[in-house]
Amino acid sequence: MKLKGKNILLGITGGIAAYKAAILVRLLVKEGAEVKVVMTRLAKEFITPLTMATLSKNPILVEFFDPENGQWNSHVDLGSWSDLFLIAPATANSMGKMAHAVADNLLITTYLSAKCPVMIAPAMDLDMFQHPANLKNIETLKSYGNLIVEPESGELASGLVGKGRMAEPEIITENVINFFSSKKKLKSKKILVTAGPTYEPIDPVRFIGNYSSGKMGYAIAEVLASQGAEVILVSGPTNLEPSNSLITKINVKTAQEMYTESVKYFPECNVAIMSAAVADFKPVVYFDKKVKRGKDEMQIKLEPNKDIAAELGKMKKKNQKLIGFALETNNEFENAKKKIRNKNLDFIVLNSLNEDGAGFGYDTNKISIIDNENNQTNFDLKPKKEVAVDIVNAVIETLMKS
Ligand code: CTP
């Protein structure tokens, strides 16, 4: 399902290759894409709207409005709905209109108003294809940033043999998949993310923990995966489950377990993002039986846990990046900058606790990002999912710098 979540608008123009659009829709839908179809009037002569509506599971659009009830088919809405406008087959006539803004049908008006990328699979007889007017139009479309799936050489509907036959639906689908995957900025990157709280056991039923929900770390893992990164998510106890198959979740409870797993995976990762709220201390003694209530004062002696971020900071190689978080109540920026130095971080995400709606348990967060060259960017209060996008963008920028 390489096209899951992608909205593809398929434009079909009037050529004999239109019959292949049925197979094309099937392949796109099989890969998980949501497909809507806009056809020219002539295209309906080559393949029926009923066939295309059945395969795409969406009504077909041909006219500017429905003559029965006057309902308007908005070309602007269609254009903004789609992640890609794929025109296959594209006849010489339609490409000519596209190149010169001849807006006389719904397909062309949609093309002219579409904000999304456009991919075109031309189809025509060899002499039409070779005509300088047609080649010039294709060059014009390329100059607008449109992507062309080159036609193949072979037997044509006319019986002639030459270049002009529309690329096979399998090849077009492959081009669409490649188009979306090449846009992924973290393809072939492996990223370690720590998330959630840690629990430091006192006895079999009690622990020292904190209120971290893990929401921020999980949101970061999802955004990283959506950009093609392979993610190792070392997670303390949370109620969350990742949804992307590029995320491998490793469950831990204590800071020591989180340390062991992080140290194990960091050498094979390009980046580590330390979003976990690691307990700084653990009880020196673990009671293997439940501690009974007594009348005397009870004291639990604590010892420091390993600082996972600082340990990874020591291991960090030149081509690796390390990102930390800071949660401060006072002297926010000074303390955050100290942590960048002490833990050898590339940048730190400073969470403000002085802000309503930010921090543990909330769905929103307000952050500042400070890098190891002292550059600071402040962001507005936003949903954690959007904050995750800001953080991942900063990761991508940092990777591009090296
Ligand atoms: N961190 C870690 N291991 C620890 C403690 C913290 O990896 N034992 C990481 C956190 O995941 C975070 C960063 O270090 O990315 C800073 O965490 P924070 O708790 O703010 O800082 P501390 O170093 O514990 O300092 P303090 O609590 O004194 O502010």
Short mmCIF file of C-alpha atoms and ligand atoms in Angstrom, two decimals:
data_model
loop_
_atom_site.label_atom_id
_atom_site.label_comp_id
_atom_site.label_asym_id
_atom_site.label_seq_id
_atom_site.Cartn_x
_atom_site.Cartn_y
_atom_site.Cartn_z
CA MET A 1 0.00 0.00 0.00
CA LYS A 2 2.54 2.55 -1.16
CA LEU A 3 -0.05 5.24 -1.91
CA LYS A 4 -2.05 5.05 1.31
CA GLY A 5 -3.48 8.44 2.26
CA LYS A 6 -2.76 9.97 -1.16
CA ASN A 7 -5.52 11.73 -3.11
CA ILE A 8 -5.05 11.29 -6.83
CA LEU A 9 -7.16 13.09 -9.40
CA LEU A 10 -7.09 11.18 -12.68
CA GLY A 11 -7.83 13.17 -15.81
CA ILE A 12 -8.86 11.12 -18.86
CA THR A 13 -8.88 12.72 -22.29
CA GLY A 14 -10.33 11.33 -25.53
CA GLY A 15 -7.93 8.85 -27.04
CA ILE A 16 -8.04 5.11 -27.62
CA ALA A 17 -5.63 4.56 -24.69
CA ALA A 18 -8.47 5.71 -22.38
CA TYR A 19 -9.43 2.05 -22.00
CA LYS A 20 -6.16 1.54 -20.09
CA ALA A 21 -7.31 4.12 -17.54
CA ALA A 22 -9.53 1.41 -16.03
CA ILE A 23 -6.49 -0.72 -15.22
CA LEU A 24 -4.63 2.35 -14.02
CA VAL A 25 -7.39 3.22 -11.52
CA ARG A 26 -7.41 -0.35 -10.23
CA LEU A 27 -3.65 -0.27 -9.65
CA LEU A 28 -3.78 3.10 -7.88
CA VAL A 29 -6.67 2.00 -5.65
CA LYS A 30 -4.87 -1.28 -4.89
CA GLU A 31 -1.92 0.77 -3.62
CA GLY A 32 -4.25 2.56 -1.22
CA ALA A 33 -4.84 5.82 -3.12
CA GLU A 34 -8.18 7.64 -3.07
CA VAL A 35 -8.97 8.30 -6.73
CA LYS A 36 -11.39 10.75 -8.32
CA VAL A 37 -11.83 10.94 -12.06
CA VAL A 38 -12.45 13.89 -14.33
CA MET A 39 -13.08 13.09 -18.01
CA THR A 40 -13.51 15.08 -21.18
CA ARG A 41 -16.69 14.56 -23.20
CA LEU A 42 -14.80 12.66 -25.89
CA ALA A 43 -13.15 10.36 -23.34
CA LYS A 44 -16.63 9.03 -22.50
CA GLU A 45 -16.77 7.57 -26.02
CA PHE A 46 -13.72 5.42 -25.26
CA ILE A 47 -14.49 4.30 -21.72
CA THR A 48 -17.76 4.62 -19.85
CA PRO A 49 -18.18 6.78 -16.76
CA LEU A 50 -19.93 3.79 -15.15
CA THR A 51 -16.76 1.68 -15.46
CA MET A 52 -14.59 4.45 -14.05
CA ALA A 53 -17.04 5.29 -11.23
CA THR A 54 -17.24 1.63 -10.21
CA LEU A 55 -13.47 1.19 -10.14
CA SER A 56 -12.67 4.52 -8.47
CA LYS A 57 -15.63 4.27 -6.05
CA ASN A 58 -16.35 7.94 -6.74
CA PRO A 59 -18.75 9.73 -9.13
CA ILE A 60 -17.18 10.84 -12.42
CA LEU A 61 -16.94 14.50 -13.30
CA VAL A 62 -17.31 15.68 -16.87
CA GLU A 63 -19.35 18.90 -17.04
CA PHE A 64 -19.05 22.21 -15.21
CA PHE A 65 -22.44 21.52 -13.67
CA ASP A 66 -25.04 18.78 -13.55
CA PRO A 67 -27.72 19.70 -16.17
CA GLU A 68 -30.39 17.86 -14.12
CA ASN A 69 -30.03 19.82 -10.87
CA GLY A 70 -27.56 22.58 -11.68
CA GLN A 71 -25.06 21.36 -9.08
CA TRP A 72 -21.68 22.99 -9.71
CA ASN A 73 -18.56 20.83 -10.08
CA SER A 74 -15.90 23.04 -8.56
CA HIS A 75 -12.58 22.75 -10.40
CA VAL A 76 -10.94 24.75 -7.61
CA ASP A 77 -12.09 22.25 -4.95
CA LEU A 78 -10.91 19.31 -7.08
CA GLY A 79 -7.50 20.89 -7.54
CA SER A 80 -7.05 21.59 -3.84
CA TRP A 81 -8.30 18.10 -2.83
CA SER A 82 -5.62 16.29 -4.83
CA ASP A 83 -2.02 15.50 -3.93
CA LEU A 84 -1.35 14.74 -7.60
CA PHE A 85 -3.26 15.46 -10.82
CA LEU A 86 -2.45 12.60 -13.20
CA ILE A 87 -3.60 13.07 -16.79
CA ALA A 88 -3.58 9.73 -18.61
CA PRO A 89 -4.03 9.47 -21.48
CA ALA A 90 -3.23 13.04 -22.51
CA THR A 91 -4.06 13.70 -26.17
CA ALA A 92 -2.24 16.23 -28.36
CA ASN A 93 -5.42 18.31 -28.31
CA SER A 94 -5.65 18.45 -24.50
CA MET A 95 -1.94 19.12 -24.03
CA GLY A 96 -2.24 21.95 -26.54
CA LYS A 97 -5.09 23.46 -24.51
CA MET A 98 -3.17 22.96 -21.25
CA ALA A 99 -0.08 24.66 -22.69
CA HIS A 100 -2.13 27.63 -23.90
CA ALA A 101 -4.81 27.97 -21.23
CA VAL A 102 -7.75 27.12 -23.50
CA ALA A 103 -10.21 26.52 -20.67
CA ASP A 104 -13.16 24.98 -22.51
CA ASN A 105 -13.86 21.93 -20.34
CA LEU A 106 -13.78 20.90 -16.67
CA LEU A 107 -10.52 18.96 -17.04
CA ILE A 108 -8.63 21.95 -18.40
CA THR A 109 -10.07 24.42 -15.88
CA THR A 110 -9.09 21.99 -13.13
CA TYR A 111 -5.57 21.77 -14.59
CA LEU A 112 -5.27 25.56 -14.71
CA SER A 113 -6.40 26.05 -11.13
CA ALA A 114 -4.65 23.00 -9.56
CA LYS A 115 -2.06 23.84 -6.91
CA CYS A 116 -0.79 20.24 -6.72
CA PRO A 117 1.91 18.66 -8.93
CA VAL A 118 0.77 17.42 -12.34
CA MET A 119 1.90 14.24 -14.11
CA ILE A 120 1.05 13.72 -17.77
CA ALA A 121 1.10 10.49 -19.81
CA PRO A 122 0.81 11.48 -23.50
CA ALA A 123 -0.80 9.10 -26.00
CA MET A 124 -1.17 9.59 -29.75
CA ASP A 125 -0.08 8.42 -33.17
CA LEU A 126 3.65 8.65 -33.96
CA ASP A 127 3.38 11.47 -36.52
CA MET A 128 1.25 13.57 -34.22
CA PHE A 129 3.71 12.96 -31.42
CA GLN A 130 6.69 14.00 -33.55
CA HIS A 131 5.06 17.16 -34.90
CA PRO A 132 7.05 20.18 -33.72
CA ALA A 133 3.86 21.85 -32.47
CA ASN A 134 3.18 18.91 -30.15
CA LEU A 135 6.81 18.60 -29.01
CA LYS A 136 6.82 22.33 -28.32
CA ASN A 137 3.67 22.00 -26.21
CA ILE A 138 5.27 19.18 -24.19
CA GLU A 139 8.34 21.36 -23.61
CA THR A 140 6.06 24.20 -22.49
CA LEU A 141 4.27 21.89 -20.03
CA LYS A 142 7.63 20.69 -18.70
CA SER A 143 8.67 24.32 -18.22
CA TYR A 144 5.58 24.74 -15.98
CA GLY A 145 7.01 21.97 -13.77
CA ASN A 146 4.64 19.26 -15.08
CA LEU A 147 6.08 15.75 -15.05
CA ILE A 148 5.89 13.74 -18.29
CA VAL A 149 5.66 9.95 -18.37
CA GLU A 150 7.27 9.35 -21.76
CA PRO A 151 5.15 7.37 -24.23
CA GLU A 152 6.50 4.03 -25.43
CA SER A 153 7.49 2.90 -28.89
CA GLY A 154 5.46 0.07 -30.33
CA GLU A 155 2.41 -0.83 -32.33
CA LEU A 156 -0.18 1.94 -32.35
CA ALA A 157 -3.95 1.80 -32.78
CA SER A 158 -3.51 3.04 -36.35
CA GLY A 159 -1.43 -0.03 -37.18
CA LEU A 160 1.70 2.09 -37.50
CA VAL A 161 4.72 1.39 -35.36
CA GLY A 162 6.58 4.16 -33.49
CA LYS A 163 6.69 6.37 -30.40
CA GLY A 164 3.36 7.58 -29.08
CA ARG A 165 1.76 4.66 -27.25
CA MET A 166 0.81 5.57 -23.70
CA ALA A 167 3.10 4.07 -21.05
CA GLU A 168 1.57 0.91 -19.55
CA PRO A 169 -0.57 1.45 -16.41
CA GLU A 170 2.02 -0.48 -14.34
CA ILE A 171 4.74 1.95 -15.46
CA ILE A 172 2.57 5.00 -14.75
CA THR A 173 1.74 3.63 -11.28
CA GLU A 174 5.45 3.10 -10.63
CA ASN A 175 6.11 6.72 -11.64
CA VAL A 176 3.40 7.89 -9.22
CA ILE A 177 4.88 5.80 -6.36
CA ASN A 178 8.39 7.08 -7.12
CA PHE A 179 7.10 10.63 -7.23
CA PHE A 180 5.67 10.38 -3.70
CA SER A 181 8.61 8.48 -2.23
CA SER A 182 11.19 10.89 -3.69
CA LYS A 183 9.45 13.67 -1.79
CA LYS A 184 10.21 11.92 1.49
CA LYS A 185 13.09 13.78 3.03
CA LEU A 186 14.18 11.14 5.56
CA LYS A 187 14.22 8.12 3.27
CA SER A 188 17.06 5.73 4.23
CA LYS A 189 17.57 7.49 7.59
CA LYS A 190 17.32 5.56 10.83
CA ILE A 191 16.23 7.52 13.89
CA LEU A 192 16.10 6.59 17.56
CA VAL A 193 13.34 8.23 19.61
CA THR A 194 12.91 7.83 23.38
CA ALA A 195 9.43 8.57 24.67
CA GLY A 196 7.18 8.46 27.71
CA PRO A 197 8.06 8.22 31.39
CA THR A 198 10.22 5.65 33.17
CA TYR A 199 9.05 3.74 36.23
CA GLU A 200 11.59 3.06 38.98
CA PRO A 201 10.31 0.19 41.13
CA ILE A 202 10.21 0.35 44.92
CA ASP A 203 8.58 -3.04 45.43
CA PRO A 204 6.43 -5.34 43.22
CA VAL A 205 3.45 -2.94 43.30
CA ARG A 206 4.95 0.56 43.69
CA PHE A 207 7.19 2.77 41.65
CA ILE A 208 8.50 6.29 41.28
CA GLY A 209 7.28 7.78 38.00
CA ASN A 210 6.09 10.98 36.37
CA TYR A 211 3.11 12.31 34.42
CA SER A 212 4.63 12.06 30.93
CA SER A 213 2.02 10.71 28.47
CA GLY A 214 4.47 9.99 25.64
CA LYS A 215 2.26 11.99 23.21
CA MET A 216 5.09 14.25 22.05
CA GLY A 217 7.56 11.41 21.36
CA TYR A 218 4.96 9.29 19.57
CA ALA A 219 3.89 12.26 17.43
CA ILE A 220 7.55 12.83 16.49
CA ALA A 221 7.96 9.13 15.60
CA GLU A 222 4.88 9.28 13.33
CA VAL A 223 6.07 12.42 11.50
CA LEU A 224 9.56 10.94 11.04
CA ALA A 225 8.03 7.76 9.57
CA SER A 226 5.75 9.76 7.28
CA GLN A 227 8.95 11.30 5.87
CA GLY A 228 10.30 7.80 5.17
CA ALA A 229 12.57 7.35 8.21
CA GLU A 230 12.94 4.00 9.91
CA VAL A 231 12.21 4.71 13.57
CA ILE A 232 13.31 2.82 16.69
CA LEU A 233 10.90 4.01 19.38
CA VAL A 234 12.19 3.14 22.85
CA SER A 235 9.15 3.77 24.96
CA GLY A 236 8.43 3.82 28.66
CA PRO A 237 4.93 2.78 29.83
CA THR A 238 2.20 4.68 27.90
CA ASN A 239 -1.29 3.99 26.51
CA LEU A 240 -0.12 4.69 22.97
CA GLU A 241 0.66 2.48 19.98
CA PRO A 242 2.43 3.67 16.82
CA SER A 243 0.47 3.25 13.57
CA ASN A 244 3.20 3.36 10.91
CA SER A 245 4.95 0.10 9.98
CA LEU A 246 8.27 1.98 9.72
CA ILE A 247 8.20 2.36 13.52
CA THR A 248 9.64 -0.45 15.64
CA LYS A 249 8.55 -0.07 19.25
CA ILE A 250 10.72 -1.33 22.07
CA ASN A 251 8.99 -1.39 25.43
CA VAL A 252 10.97 -0.52 28.54
CA LYS A 253 10.03 0.32 32.11
CA THR A 254 13.07 1.65 33.91
CA ALA A 255 15.68 4.26 33.01
CA GLN A 256 18.31 1.50 33.09
CA GLU A 257 16.37 -0.50 30.46
CA MET A 258 15.90 2.63 28.35
CA TYR A 259 19.64 3.30 28.61
CA THR A 260 20.53 -0.28 27.57
CA GLU A 261 18.26 -0.21 24.50
CA SER A 262 19.30 3.32 23.47
CA VAL A 263 23.01 2.51 23.67
CA LYS A 264 22.37 -0.68 21.69
CA TYR A 265 20.59 1.05 18.79
CA PHE A 266 22.32 4.45 18.64
CA PRO A 267 25.43 3.28 16.68
CA GLU A 268 23.25 2.28 13.70
CA CYS A 269 21.16 5.49 13.76
CA ASN A 270 21.70 8.82 12.02
CA VAL A 271 19.79 10.77 14.67
CA ALA A 272 18.58 10.27 18.26
CA ILE A 273 15.73 12.34 19.68
CA MET A 274 15.50 12.13 23.46
CA SER A 275 11.92 13.05 24.25
CA ALA A 276 11.47 10.69 27.20
CA ALA A 277 10.92 12.08 30.69
CA VAL A 278 13.54 9.87 32.30
CA ALA A 279 13.41 9.56 36.09
CA ASP A 280 16.59 11.14 37.41
CA PHE A 281 16.69 8.87 40.49
CA LYS A 282 15.88 5.28 41.39
CA PRO A 283 15.54 3.61 44.80
CA VAL A 284 18.85 2.15 45.98
CA VAL A 285 17.06 -0.88 47.40
CA TYR A 286 14.31 -2.84 45.67
CA PHE A 287 12.06 -4.72 48.10
CA ASP A 288 11.09 -7.98 46.45
CA LYS A 289 8.03 -8.29 48.70
CA LYS A 290 5.36 -5.61 49.10
CA VAL A 291 6.43 -3.19 51.83
CA LYS A 292 3.99 -3.37 54.76
CA ARG A 293 2.60 -0.30 56.46
CA GLY A 294 4.28 0.35 59.79
CA LYS A 295 4.07 3.04 62.44
CA ASP A 296 7.61 4.31 61.91
CA GLU A 297 8.77 6.87 59.42
CA MET A 298 9.67 5.32 56.08
CA GLN A 299 12.61 6.55 54.04
CA ILE A 300 13.53 5.56 50.52
CA LYS A 301 17.09 6.27 49.59
CA LEU A 302 17.56 7.26 45.96
CA GLU A 303 20.56 7.13 43.65
CA PRO A 304 20.96 8.86 40.29
CA ASN A 305 20.07 7.09 37.06
CA LYS A 306 22.35 7.23 34.05
CA ASP A 307 21.83 10.33 31.92
CA ILE A 308 20.95 8.60 28.64
CA ALA A 309 21.25 11.74 26.49
CA ALA A 310 24.68 12.57 27.96
CA GLU A 311 25.90 8.99 27.41
CA LEU A 312 24.78 9.10 23.75
CA GLY A 313 26.45 12.53 23.53
CA LYS A 314 29.76 10.85 24.46
CA MET A 315 29.25 8.07 21.89
CA LYS A 316 28.13 10.46 19.13
CA LYS A 317 30.11 10.27 15.87
CA LYS A 318 30.65 13.22 13.54
CA ASN A 319 27.84 12.22 11.18
CA GLN A 320 25.28 11.62 13.96
CA LYS A 321 22.87 14.14 15.44
CA LEU A 322 21.54 14.24 18.98
CA ILE A 323 18.46 16.18 20.00
CA GLY A 324 17.33 16.73 23.56
CA PHE A 325 14.40 18.26 25.37
CA ALA A 326 14.39 20.56 28.35
CA LEU A 327 11.58 21.23 30.75
CA GLU A 328 12.43 24.20 32.91
CA THR A 329 10.61 26.29 35.47
CA ASN A 330 13.18 29.04 35.89
CA ASN A 331 16.15 30.49 33.94
CA GLU A 332 14.73 28.55 31.00
CA PHE A 333 17.13 29.61 28.27
CA GLU A 334 20.31 29.57 30.36
CA ASN A 335 19.54 26.08 31.68
CA ALA A 336 18.64 24.81 28.21
CA LYS A 337 21.92 26.11 26.79
CA LYS A 338 23.85 24.41 29.60
CA LYS A 339 22.18 21.12 28.67
CA ILE A 340 23.25 21.52 25.02
CA ARG A 341 26.88 21.73 26.20
CA ASN A 342 26.74 19.09 28.94
CA LYS A 343 25.00 16.49 26.78
CA ASN A 344 26.76 17.35 23.48
CA LEU A 345 23.41 18.05 21.72
CA ASP A 346 22.93 19.50 18.24
CA PHE A 347 19.81 21.25 19.37
CA ILE A 348 17.42 21.31 22.29
CA VAL A 349 13.65 21.67 22.35
CA LEU A 350 12.67 23.87 25.25
CA ASN A 351 9.21 23.20 26.67
CA SER A 352 7.77 26.03 28.60
CA LEU A 353 5.99 25.14 31.82
CA ASN A 354 5.00 28.77 32.27
CA GLU A 355 2.47 28.53 29.45
CA ASP A 356 -1.21 27.49 29.80
CA GLY A 357 -1.92 24.38 27.72
CA ALA A 358 1.73 23.33 27.35
CA GLY A 359 3.54 20.34 28.81
CA PHE A 360 2.60 16.99 30.35
CA GLY A 361 -0.78 15.50 29.43
CA TYR A 362 -1.95 18.39 27.24
CA ASP A 363 -2.56 17.92 23.53
CA THR A 364 -0.86 21.24 22.84
CA ASN A 365 2.67 22.45 23.41
CA LYS A 366 4.72 25.62 23.08
CA ILE A 367 8.37 25.22 22.25
CA SER A 368 11.56 27.05 21.41
CA ILE A 369 14.40 25.41 19.54
CA ILE A 370 17.94 26.42 20.44
CA ASP A 371 20.88 25.00 18.51
CA ASN A 372 24.52 24.51 19.44
CA GLU A 373 25.40 27.76 17.67
CA ASN A 374 22.99 29.66 19.91
CA ASN A 375 20.34 30.28 17.23
CA GLN A 376 16.90 30.40 18.77
CA THR A 377 13.46 29.94 17.15
CA ASN A 378 10.25 30.45 19.14
CA PHE A 379 7.05 28.71 18.05
CA ASP A 380 3.39 29.42 18.95
CA LEU A 381 1.21 27.21 21.14
CA LYS A 382 0.08 24.40 18.79
CA PRO A 383 -1.30 20.84 18.79
CA LYS A 384 1.50 18.36 19.60
CA LYS A 385 1.18 16.83 16.11
CA GLU A 386 2.06 20.21 14.55
CA VAL A 387 4.84 20.76 17.09
CA ALA A 388 6.23 17.38 15.96
CA VAL A 389 6.31 18.66 12.36
CA ASP A 390 8.30 21.74 13.48
CA ILE A 391 10.78 19.53 15.35
CA VAL A 392 11.17 17.11 12.41
CA ASN A 393 11.73 20.06 10.04
CA ALA A 394 14.53 21.23 12.34
CA VAL A 395 16.00 17.68 12.26
CA ILE A 396 15.90 17.70 8.44
CA GLU A 397 17.63 21.11 8.37
CA THR A 398 20.32 19.92 10.78
CA LEU A 399 20.96 16.81 8.66
CA MET A 400 21.23 18.96 5.53
CA LYS A 401 23.88 21.15 7.17
CA SER A 402 26.27 18.22 7.67
N1 CTP B 1 17.53 12.72 29.78
C1 CTP B 1 18.05 11.45 29.61
N2 CTP B 1 18.36 10.67 30.68
C2 CTP B 1 18.17 11.13 31.93
C3 CTP B 1 17.63 12.42 32.13
C4 CTP B 1 17.32 13.20 31.03
O1 CTP B 1 18.22 11.03 28.46
N3 CTP B 1 18.48 10.35 32.96
C5 CTP B 1 17.24 13.54 28.59
C6 CTP B 1 15.79 13.85 28.42
O2 CTP B 1 15.14 12.90 27.60
C7 CTP B 1 15.84 15.22 27.75
C8 CTP B 1 17.10 15.85 28.32
O3 CTP B 1 17.89 14.75 28.77
O4 CTP B 1 16.03 15.13 26.36
C9 CTP B 1 16.90 16.82 29.43
O5 CTP B 1 16.07 16.30 30.42
P1 CTP B 1 15.75 17.09 31.75
O6 CTP B 1 15.02 16.20 32.69
O7 CTP B 1 15.15 18.42 31.42
O8 CTP B 1 17.20 17.40 32.25
P2 CTP B 1 18.12 16.81 33.33
O9 CTP B 1 19.45 16.57 32.69
O10 CTP B 1 17.50 15.66 34.05
O11 CTP B 1 18.28 18.04 34.28
P3 CTP B 1 17.32 18.64 35.41
O12 CTP B 1 16.22 17.62 35.66
O13 CTP B 1 18.23 18.83 36.55
O14 CTP B 1 16.82 19.91 34.85
#
